[in-house]
Amino acid sequence: MGTTRRLSQGLIPFFLIWAMLVVTSMAVLQADFMDGMHVLPIVATLALFLGWLLANSTFSDRTVHFFALIYGLFFVFFLVGTTLPYNEPWRMRVLELVNRQIDWLGKAFSGGISRDGLIFVIQTSAVFWILGHLSAWYTFRHPHVWRVVIPTGVVLLSVVYYYNGPRPLLPYMAIYIPLALIFVAVTHLRAEENGWRAGSVRYDRGIRFDFVRSGFLAALLALVLAWGLPSLSASASFNETFSGASGPWRSFQDTWTRLFSSLRSYSAGASDPYQDTLVLGGPRTVGNSLVMDVQVDKELPYGVYWQAVTYDKYENGGWHITGSTISEEPHYPEDGPLNVPFANARTVITQTVTNYLPNSSLIYAAPGVVTADRPVLVDAVFDPEGRTIVTSLRSRTILRQGDQYQVTSRISLANATDLQKAGVDYPDWIRERYLQLPNTVTPRTIDLAGDLTAGLSNPYDKAIAVRDYLRSNINYNDQIDAPPDDAEPIDFIVFNLKEAYCTYYASAMAVMLRSQGIPARLASGYALGEYDEPSMSYRVRAINAHTWVEVYFTGYGWIHFEPTTSIPVMERPTSTASGQTAGGVDPVLSNAELFPLDDEVLNDNERRGGLFGEGATDGGPVQGLLDGRLSWPQIAAGVVLLVLAAGALYAGSAYNHRVEGDVDRSYLRLGDWARWLGTPWRTVQTPYEQADSLAAEVPDGQAPVYNLTHQYVIQQFSPAKSTGDNFDPHQEWRELRPILIKRRLRKYFSRPKGRK
């Protein structure tokens, strides 16, 4: 009988918890990270239902958790097992899932890369089982409301904040917040009712509706306030912690990318999409959001790209940055240019970059960066002569939307004839670092590279041959699934799937060239973007996110190649018999002409227009706000916010008027004020004893306190059950409310500073 009563009393909290879990699981499902996520709402529902029964049972705490573990393993393996693409006995399915998990753990601890997407489904299902069980546990066995609301809310917030795909997830948060606050109100009322019943205190059952309504109004107000607040990405402290250029969060991002490489990635609007690991994973989706504007002196030759990171080591189906001699070494503008290796046929260009990412640390620039006008952190190695081989540059402070920086790069103007004559006299450190290949590269991949380059006498022609083969024989498709876990990615793409996107194209070309003794590496960043001649700037969007190949040529340094068929090739011209470059390109320049890094060039900060200066480009997302123009959607959003705020104020005022106009509710509000003032208000006291306690705290308010209490006693205990005809609770509250507020403020500001 007792168990039945407890179950019936917990129906409303049960359904509120269930709604919160379903909303969160549906948000993860909507994000579409991986196939098979449809099991999450089922897992959460089963976990909550069984947790509800166990929490209301007579089993000990330890027994309940043991049963929850057994049930969780069974249902998670059963539901995830139904997603396997083959019909095997259940014993084999379970063994398959266990083996996959063990293999994943091995890669997690050994630094390997996992492309098994089912692991994410298993582990996310386990998370939702834990959420469901603990929600029931902390509601029906050991009530602790915030241990129910916060964990599920953190999962939902993480998905909403870090998802950058095309589907809207904010509505799920807008639904979750009212549910959570109503749950808090209902749970609090439930605890109070238990205390009232234990003390044989009479109360109006209709108060339940008032609590639910109050919770809903509080949720509505919270949503209105949250709508008007700046996003977390606008917080400097938040960005330094969670989007910083260094530290544990960056390490976590690299590890996540490595262990869940098959998840669908969405780079639209993402800050710093490039980390220290580049995985050959599953489908990717890029949006069209604005990333940056790059202002230059003139249109650039040969399709120069905006480089962020270079990768040198290929293993376990991905690329890594290895063996950095210096990691995040500070470099300041006054330190002068970076001591990079000299290369022939290069010219200096200055780029003024306007950043439009909400928070970013990577410095994007044309290859061969030598100076920056802001403090940066340098990831690099040193060659035997002590010169700096830059892997990536990161700003020491997080870049906000609209921030500008100026960088100087030395880009290559080498023509095809010069590169054909470069030779193969590579330094030993280049051979050691950029000819590395794992033994997993298949023989037929190496044989294909040999066939393509047979009969060609120089690395440049060999690189062109491999590039053209990939462009002609591999179709572009950025929605391909990750290669099977037992397949070598390059082999699978080139010989089986014959579809790829830029990461695979570039990886295939680099691996094939390395197999023929040609140093190559991968570079990631953004393609050139759309050039605007009047402003002499390139507009770069998320859709321009790209990975390409760089090949090392003795005397000329790193030269980029474009194997991805979806991007046009800009062929390098050949030199004429007179030594001039065909195609109207400047001739090869001398070192002095190519590297005029005097003080005027290096420290010309006055030419770098600030956010409000000449460097600001038209059409940026910040520009409309800075020049005072508001779009119609912004005006409409402001009107909606004002209407919602006015509605919330009106609803709150009307509710307050109803409460203070009712004698019973007025007396209960006296109790709320007493507790807020720190005055004892015990249920074992009589109403007049409670009034004495409050009157002692606010002597100036004795009269209205006693008047409200006396009318409450008359209404509750007199035969007539009614107050006097001339009694108006509103009049008493108009006198009492200012006294209570002043007393509360006086107590707050009179506290010791350390206790506020």
Coordinates of N, CA and C in Angstrom, one line a residue, residues 497-667:
L497 N 36.5 2.6 -53.2 CA 35.4 3.6 -53.2 C 35.5 4.6 -54.4
K498 N 36.7 5.1 -54.7 CA 36.9 6.0 -55.8 C 36.1 7.3 -55.6
E499 N 35.8 7.6 -54.4 CA 35.2 8.9 -54.0 C 35.9 9.5 -52.8
A500 N 36.0 10.8 -52.7 CA 36.8 11.4 -51.6 C 36.5 12.9 -51.5
Y501 N 37.0 13.5 -50.4 CA 37.0 14.9 -50.3 C 38.5 15.3 -50.1
C502 N 38.7 16.6 -49.8 CA 40.1 17.1 -49.9 C 41.1 16.4 -49.0
T503 N 40.7 16.0 -47.8 CA 41.6 15.4 -46.9 C 42.1 14.1 -47.5
Y504 N 41.2 13.3 -48.1 CA 41.7 12.1 -48.7 C 42.5 12.3 -50.0
Y505 N 42.1 13.3 -50.9 CA 42.9 13.6 -52.0 C 44.3 13.9 -51.6
A506 N 44.4 14.8 -50.7 CA 45.8 15.3 -50.3 C 46.6 14.2 -49.7
S507 N 45.9 13.4 -48.8 CA 46.6 12.2 -48.2 C 47.1 11.2 -49.2
A508 N 46.3 10.9 -50.2 CA 46.7 10.0 -51.2 C 47.9 10.5 -52.0
M509 N 47.9 11.8 -52.4 CA 49.0 12.3 -53.1 C 50.3 12.3 -52.3
A510 N 50.2 12.8 -51.0 CA 51.4 12.8 -50.2 C 52.0 11.5 -49.9
V511 N 51.1 10.5 -49.7 CA 51.6 9.1 -49.4 C 52.3 8.5 -50.7
M512 N 51.6 8.7 -51.8 CA 52.2 8.2 -53.1 C 53.5 8.9 -53.4
L513 N 53.6 10.2 -53.2 CA 54.9 10.8 -53.5 C 56.0 10.4 -52.5
R514 N 55.6 10.2 -51.3 CA 56.6 9.8 -50.3 C 57.1 8.4 -50.6
S515 N 56.2 7.6 -51.2 CA 56.7 6.2 -51.5 C 57.7 6.2 -52.7
Q516 N 57.7 7.3 -53.4 CA 58.7 7.5 -54.5 C 59.9 8.3 -54.1
G517 N 60.1 8.6 -52.8 CA 61.2 9.3 -52.4 C 61.1 10.8 -52.5
I518 N 59.9 11.4 -52.6 CA 59.7 12.8 -52.8 C 59.1 13.3 -51.5
P519 N 59.7 14.2 -50.8 CA 59.2 14.8 -49.5 C 57.9 15.5 -49.7
A520 N 56.9 15.2 -48.9 CA 55.6 15.8 -49.0 C 55.0 15.9 -47.6
R521 N 54.1 16.9 -47.5 CA 53.4 17.0 -46.2 C 52.0 17.6 -46.5
L522 N 51.1 17.5 -45.5 CA 49.7 18.1 -45.7 C 49.7 19.4 -45.0
A523 N 48.8 20.3 -45.6 CA 48.5 21.6 -45.0 C 47.0 21.8 -45.0
S524 N 46.5 22.4 -43.9 CA 45.1 22.7 -43.8 C 44.9 24.1 -43.5
G525 N 43.8 24.6 -43.9 CA 43.3 26.0 -43.7 C 42.1 26.3 -44.6
Y526 N 42.2 27.3 -45.4 CA 41.1 27.7 -46.3 C 41.7 28.0 -47.7
A527 N 40.9 27.6 -48.7 CA 41.2 28.0 -50.0 C 41.0 29.5 -50.2
L528 N 41.4 30.0 -51.3 CA 41.6 31.5 -51.5 C 40.4 32.3 -51.2
G529 N 39.2 31.8 -51.6 CA 38.0 32.6 -51.4 C 37.7 33.4 -52.6
E530 N 36.7 34.3 -52.5 CA 36.3 35.2 -53.6 C 37.0 36.5 -53.5
Y531 N 37.6 36.9 -54.7 CA 38.4 38.1 -54.7 C 37.5 39.3 -55.1
D532 N 37.6 40.4 -54.3 CA 36.9 41.6 -54.6 C 37.9 42.7 -55.1
E533 N 37.9 43.0 -56.3 CA 38.9 43.9 -56.9 C 38.8 45.3 -56.3
P534 N 37.6 45.9 -56.1 CA 37.6 47.3 -55.6 C 38.3 47.4 -54.2
S535 N 38.0 46.4 -53.4 CA 38.6 46.4 -52.0 C 39.9 45.7 -51.9
M536 N 40.3 45.0 -53.0 CA 41.6 44.2 -53.0 C 41.6 43.3 -51.8
S537 N 40.5 42.5 -51.7 CA 40.5 41.6 -50.5 C 39.8 40.3 -51.0
Y538 N 40.1 39.3 -50.2 CA 39.5 38.0 -50.4 C 38.5 37.7 -49.3
R539 N 37.3 37.3 -49.7 CA 36.2 37.0 -48.7 C 36.2 35.5 -48.6
V540 N 36.5 35.0 -47.4 CA 36.7 33.5 -47.1 C 35.5 33.1 -46.3
R541 N 34.9 32.0 -46.7 CA 33.7 31.4 -46.0 C 34.1 30.0 -45.5
A542 N 33.2 29.5 -44.7 CA 33.4 28.1 -44.1 C 33.5 27.1 -45.2
I543 N 32.8 27.4 -46.3 CA 32.8 26.4 -47.4 C 34.1 26.3 -48.1
N544 N 35.0 27.3 -47.8 CA 36.4 27.2 -48.4 C 37.4 26.4 -47.5
A545 N 36.9 25.8 -46.4 CA 37.8 25.0 -45.6 C 38.4 23.9 -46.5
H546 N 39.7 23.7 -46.3 CA 40.4 22.9 -47.3 C 41.7 22.3 -46.8
T547 N 42.1 21.2 -47.4 CA 43.4 20.5 -47.1 C 44.1 20.3 -48.4
W548 N 45.4 20.5 -48.5 CA 46.1 20.3 -49.7 C 47.5 19.7 -49.5
V549 N 48.3 19.6 -50.5 CA 49.6 19.0 -50.4 C 50.7 20.0 -50.7
E550 N 51.8 19.9 -49.9 CA 53.0 20.7 -50.2 C 54.1 19.8 -50.4
V551 N 54.9 20.0 -51.5 CA 56.0 19.2 -51.9 C 57.3 20.0 -51.7
Y552 N 58.3 19.4 -51.2 CA 59.6 20.1 -51.0 C 60.5 20.1 -52.2
F553 N 61.0 21.2 -52.6 CA 61.9 21.3 -53.7 C 63.2 22.0 -53.2
T554 N 64.3 21.4 -53.5 CA 65.6 21.9 -53.0 C 65.8 23.3 -53.6
G555 N 66.1 24.3 -52.7 CA 66.3 25.6 -53.1 C 65.1 26.5 -53.2
Y556 N 63.9 25.9 -53.3 CA 62.7 26.6 -53.4 C 61.7 26.4 -52.3
G557 N 62.0 25.5 -51.4 CA 61.1 25.2 -50.2 C 59.9 24.5 -50.6
W558 N 58.8 24.8 -49.8 CA 57.6 24.0 -49.9 C 56.7 24.7 -51.0
I559 N 56.2 23.8 -51.9 CA 55.4 24.3 -53.0 C 54.0 23.5 -53.0
H560 N 52.9 24.3 -53.1 CA 51.6 23.6 -52.9 C 51.2 23.0 -54.2
F561 N 50.4 21.9 -54.1 CA 49.7 21.3 -55.2 C 48.3 21.0 -54.9
E562 N 47.4 21.0 -55.9 CA 46.0 20.8 -55.7 C 45.5 19.6 -56.3
P563 N 45.4 18.5 -55.6 CA 44.8 17.2 -56.2 C 43.3 17.1 -56.1
T564 N 42.6 18.0 -55.4 CA 41.2 17.8 -55.2 C 40.5 18.3 -56.5
T565 N 39.7 17.5 -57.1 CA 39.1 17.7 -58.4 C 38.1 18.8 -58.4
S566 N 37.5 19.2 -57.2 CA 36.5 20.2 -57.2 C 37.0 21.6 -57.2
I567 N 38.3 21.7 -57.1 CA 39.0 23.1 -57.1 C 39.8 23.2 -58.3
P568 N 39.7 24.3 -59.1 CA 40.4 24.4 -60.3 C 41.9 24.5 -60.0
V569 N 42.7 24.1 -61.0 CA 44.2 24.1 -60.9 C 44.7 25.3 -61.6
M570 N 45.6 26.0 -61.0 CA 46.3 27.2 -61.7 C 47.7 26.7 -62.0
E571 N 47.9 26.4 -63.2 CA 49.2 25.8 -63.6 C 50.3 26.9 -63.5
R572 N 51.5 26.5 -63.1 CA 52.6 27.4 -63.0 C 53.2 27.6 -64.4
P573 N 53.5 28.8 -64.8 CA 54.0 29.0 -66.1 C 55.4 28.5 -66.3
T574 N 55.9 28.4 -67.5 CA 57.3 28.0 -67.8 C 58.1 29.2 -68.2
S575 N 59.4 29.1 -68.0 CA 60.2 30.3 -68.3 C 60.5 30.2 -69.8
T576 N 60.7 31.4 -70.4 CA 61.1 31.5 -71.8 C 62.6 31.3 -72.0
A577 N 63.0 31.3 -73.2 CA 64.4 31.1 -73.5 C 65.2 32.3 -73.0
S578 N 64.6 33.5 -72.9 CA 65.3 34.7 -72.4 C 65.4 34.7 -70.9
G579 N 64.8 33.8 -70.3 CA 64.8 33.8 -68.8 C 63.6 34.4 -68.2
Q580 N 62.7 35.1 -69.1 CA 61.5 35.7 -68.5 C 60.5 34.6 -68.3
T581 N 59.5 34.9 -67.4 CA 58.5 33.9 -67.1 C 57.3 34.1 -68.0
A582 N 56.9 33.0 -68.7 CA 55.7 33.1 -69.6 C 54.5 33.3 -68.8
G583 N 53.5 34.0 -69.4 CA 52.3 34.1 -68.7 C 52.1 35.4 -67.9
G584 N 53.1 36.3 -68.1 CA 53.0 37.6 -67.5 C 53.3 37.7 -66.0
V585 N 54.0 36.7 -65.5 CA 54.3 36.7 -64.1 C 55.7 37.3 -63.9
D586 N 55.9 38.0 -62.8 CA 57.2 38.6 -62.5 C 58.3 37.6 -62.6
P587 N 59.5 38.0 -63.1 CA 60.6 37.1 -63.1 C 61.1 36.8 -61.7
V588 N 62.0 35.8 -61.6 CA 62.5 35.4 -60.3 C 63.3 36.6 -59.8
L589 N 63.0 36.9 -58.5 CA 63.6 38.0 -57.8 C 64.8 37.6 -57.0
S590 N 65.7 38.5 -56.7 CA 66.8 38.2 -55.8 C 66.4 38.2 -54.4
N591 N 67.3 37.8 -53.5 CA 67.0 37.7 -52.1 C 66.6 39.1 -51.6
A592 N 67.4 40.1 -52.0 CA 67.2 41.5 -51.4 C 65.8 42.0 -51.9
E593 N 65.5 41.7 -53.1 CA 64.2 42.2 -53.6 C 63.0 41.4 -53.0
L594 N 63.2 40.2 -52.7 CA 62.1 39.3 -52.2 C 61.9 39.5 -50.7
F595 N 62.9 40.0 -50.0 CA 62.8 40.0 -48.5 C 63.1 41.4 -47.9
P596 N 62.4 42.4 -48.3 CA 62.7 43.8 -47.9 C 62.1 44.0 -46.5
L597 N 62.6 43.2 -45.5 CA 62.0 43.3 -44.2 C 62.6 44.4 -43.3
D598 N 62.5 45.6 -43.8 CA 63.1 46.7 -43.0 C 62.0 47.1 -41.9
D599 N 62.4 48.1 -41.1 CA 61.5 48.4 -40.0 C 60.1 48.9 -40.5
E600 N 60.1 49.6 -41.6 CA 58.9 50.2 -42.1 C 57.9 49.1 -42.5
V601 N 58.4 48.0 -43.1 CA 57.5 46.9 -43.4 C 57.1 46.1 -42.2
L602 N 58.0 45.9 -41.3 CA 57.7 45.0 -40.2 C 56.9 45.6 -39.2
N603 N 56.9 46.9 -38.9 CA 56.2 47.5 -37.8 C 55.2 48.6 -38.3
D604 N 54.7 48.4 -39.5 CA 53.8 49.4 -40.0 C 52.4 49.2 -39.5
N605 N 52.3 49.4 -38.1 CA 51.0 49.2 -37.5 C 50.0 50.3 -37.9
E606 N 50.5 51.5 -38.3 CA 49.6 52.6 -38.6 C 48.8 52.3 -39.9
R607 N 49.4 51.5 -40.8 CA 48.7 51.1 -42.0 C 47.6 50.1 -41.7
R608 N 47.7 49.4 -40.6 CA 46.7 48.4 -40.2 C 45.5 49.1 -39.6
G609 N 44.4 49.4 -40.4 CA 43.2 50.0 -39.9 C 42.6 49.2 -38.8
G610 N 42.2 49.8 -37.7 CA 41.6 49.0 -36.6 C 40.2 48.6 -37.1
L611 N 39.4 48.2 -36.1 CA 38.0 47.7 -36.4 C 37.2 48.8 -37.0
F612 N 37.5 50.1 -36.6 CA 36.7 51.2 -37.1 C 37.5 51.9 -38.2
G613 N 38.6 51.4 -38.7 CA 39.4 52.1 -39.6 C 39.3 51.6 -41.0
E614 N 40.3 51.9 -41.8 CA 40.2 51.6 -43.3 C 40.3 50.1 -43.5
G615 N 40.9 49.4 -42.6 CA 41.0 47.9 -42.8 C 39.7 47.2 -42.6
A616 N 38.7 47.8 -42.1 CA 37.4 47.1 -41.9 C 36.7 47.0 -43.3
T617 N 36.3 45.8 -43.6 CA 35.7 45.5 -44.9 C 34.2 45.6 -44.8
D618 N 33.6 45.9 -45.9 CA 32.1 46.1 -46.0 C 31.5 44.7 -45.9
G619 N 30.3 44.7 -45.3 CA 29.5 43.5 -45.3 C 29.8 42.5 -44.2
G620 N 30.7 42.8 -43.3 CA 31.0 41.9 -42.2 C 29.9 41.8 -41.2
P621 N 29.8 40.8 -40.4 CA 28.7 40.7 -39.5 C 28.7 41.7 -38.4
V622 N 29.9 42.3 -38.2 CA 30.0 43.3 -37.1 C 29.7 44.7 -37.7
Q623 N 29.8 44.9 -39.0 CA 29.8 46.2 -39.6 C 28.5 46.8 -39.5
G624 N 27.4 46.1 -39.7 CA 26.1 46.7 -39.6 C 25.8 47.2 -38.2
L625 N 26.3 46.6 -37.2 CA 26.1 47.1 -35.8 C 26.9 48.3 -35.5
L626 N 28.1 48.3 -36.1 CA 29.1 49.4 -35.8 C 28.6 50.7 -36.5
D627 N 28.0 50.7 -37.6 CA 27.6 51.9 -38.3 C 26.2 52.3 -37.9
G628 N 25.5 51.6 -37.0 CA 24.3 52.0 -36.5 C 23.1 51.5 -37.2
R629 N 23.3 50.7 -38.2 CA 22.1 50.2 -39.0 C 21.7 48.9 -38.4
L630 N 20.4 48.7 -38.3 CA 19.8 47.5 -37.8 C 18.9 46.9 -38.9
S631 N 19.0 45.6 -39.1 CA 18.2 44.9 -40.1 C 16.8 44.7 -39.5
W632 N 15.9 44.4 -40.4 CA 14.5 44.1 -40.0 C 14.4 42.9 -39.1
P633 N 15.1 41.8 -39.3 CA 15.0 40.7 -38.4 C 15.5 41.1 -37.0
Q634 N 16.5 42.0 -36.9 CA 17.0 42.5 -35.6 C 15.9 43.3 -34.9
I635 N 15.3 44.2 -35.7 CA 14.2 45.0 -35.1 C 13.1 44.2 -34.6
A636 N 12.7 43.2 -35.5 CA 11.6 42.3 -35.1 C 11.9 41.5 -33.8
A637 N 13.2 41.0 -33.7 CA 13.6 40.3 -32.5 C 13.5 41.2 -31.3
G638 N 13.9 42.5 -31.5 CA 13.8 43.4 -30.3 C 12.4 43.7 -29.9
V639 N 11.5 43.8 -30.9 CA 10.1 44.0 -30.5 C 9.5 42.8 -29.8
V640 N 9.9 41.6 -30.3 CA 9.4 40.4 -29.6 C 9.9 40.3 -28.2
L641 N 11.2 40.6 -28.0 CA 11.7 40.6 -26.6 C 11.0 41.6 -25.7
L642 N 10.7 42.8 -26.3 CA 10.0 43.8 -25.4 C 8.6 43.3 -25.1
V643 N 7.9 42.7 -26.1 CA 6.6 42.2 -25.8 C 6.6 41.1 -24.7
L644 N 7.6 40.2 -24.9 CA 7.7 39.1 -23.9 C 8.0 39.6 -22.5
A645 N 8.9 40.6 -22.5 CA 9.3 41.2 -21.2 C 8.1 41.9 -20.5
A646 N 7.3 42.6 -21.4 CA 6.1 43.3 -20.8 C 5.1 42.3 -20.4
G647 N 5.0 41.2 -21.2 CA 4.0 40.2 -20.7 C 4.4 39.5 -19.5
A648 N 5.7 39.2 -19.3 CA 6.2 38.6 -18.1 C 6.0 39.5 -16.9
L649 N 6.3 40.8 -17.1 CA 6.0 41.8 -16.0 C 4.6 41.9 -15.6
Y650 N 3.7 41.9 -16.6 CA 2.3 42.0 -16.3 C 1.8 40.7 -15.6
A651 N 2.2 39.5 -16.1 CA 1.8 38.3 -15.5 C 2.3 38.2 -14.0
G652 N 3.6 38.7 -13.8 CA 4.1 38.6 -12.5 C 3.3 39.6 -11.5
S653 N 3.0 40.8 -12.1 CA 2.2 41.7 -11.3 C 0.8 41.2 -10.9
A654 N 0.2 40.6 -11.9 CA -1.2 40.1 -11.7 C -1.1 38.9 -10.7
Y655 N -0.1 38.1 -10.8 CA 0.0 37.0 -9.9 C 0.2 37.5 -8.4
N656 N 1.1 38.5 -8.3 CA 1.4 39.1 -7.0 C 0.1 39.7 -6.4
H657 N -0.7 40.4 -7.3 CA -1.9 41.0 -6.8 C -2.9 40.0 -6.3
R658 N -3.0 38.8 -6.9 CA -3.9 37.8 -6.5 C -3.4 37.2 -5.2
V659 N -2.1 37.0 -5.0 CA -1.6 36.4 -3.8 C -1.8 37.3 -2.6
E660 N -1.5 38.6 -2.8 CA -1.6 39.5 -1.7 C -3.1 39.9 -1.4
G661 N -4.0 39.6 -2.3 CA -5.4 39.8 -2.1 C -6.1 38.7 -1.3
D662 N -5.4 37.6 -1.2 CA -6.0 36.4 -0.5 C -5.4 36.3 0.9
V663 N -6.2 36.1 1.9 CA -5.7 36.1 3.3 C -4.8 34.9 3.5
D664 N -5.2 33.7 3.0 CA -4.4 32.5 3.3 C -3.0 32.6 2.6
R665 N -3.0 33.1 1.4 CA -1.8 33.2 0.7 C -0.9 34.3 1.3
S666 N -1.6 35.4 1.7 CA -0.8 36.5 2.4 C -0.1 36.0 3.6
Y667 N -0.7 35.1 4.4 CA -0.1 34.6 5.6 C 1.1 33.7 5.2

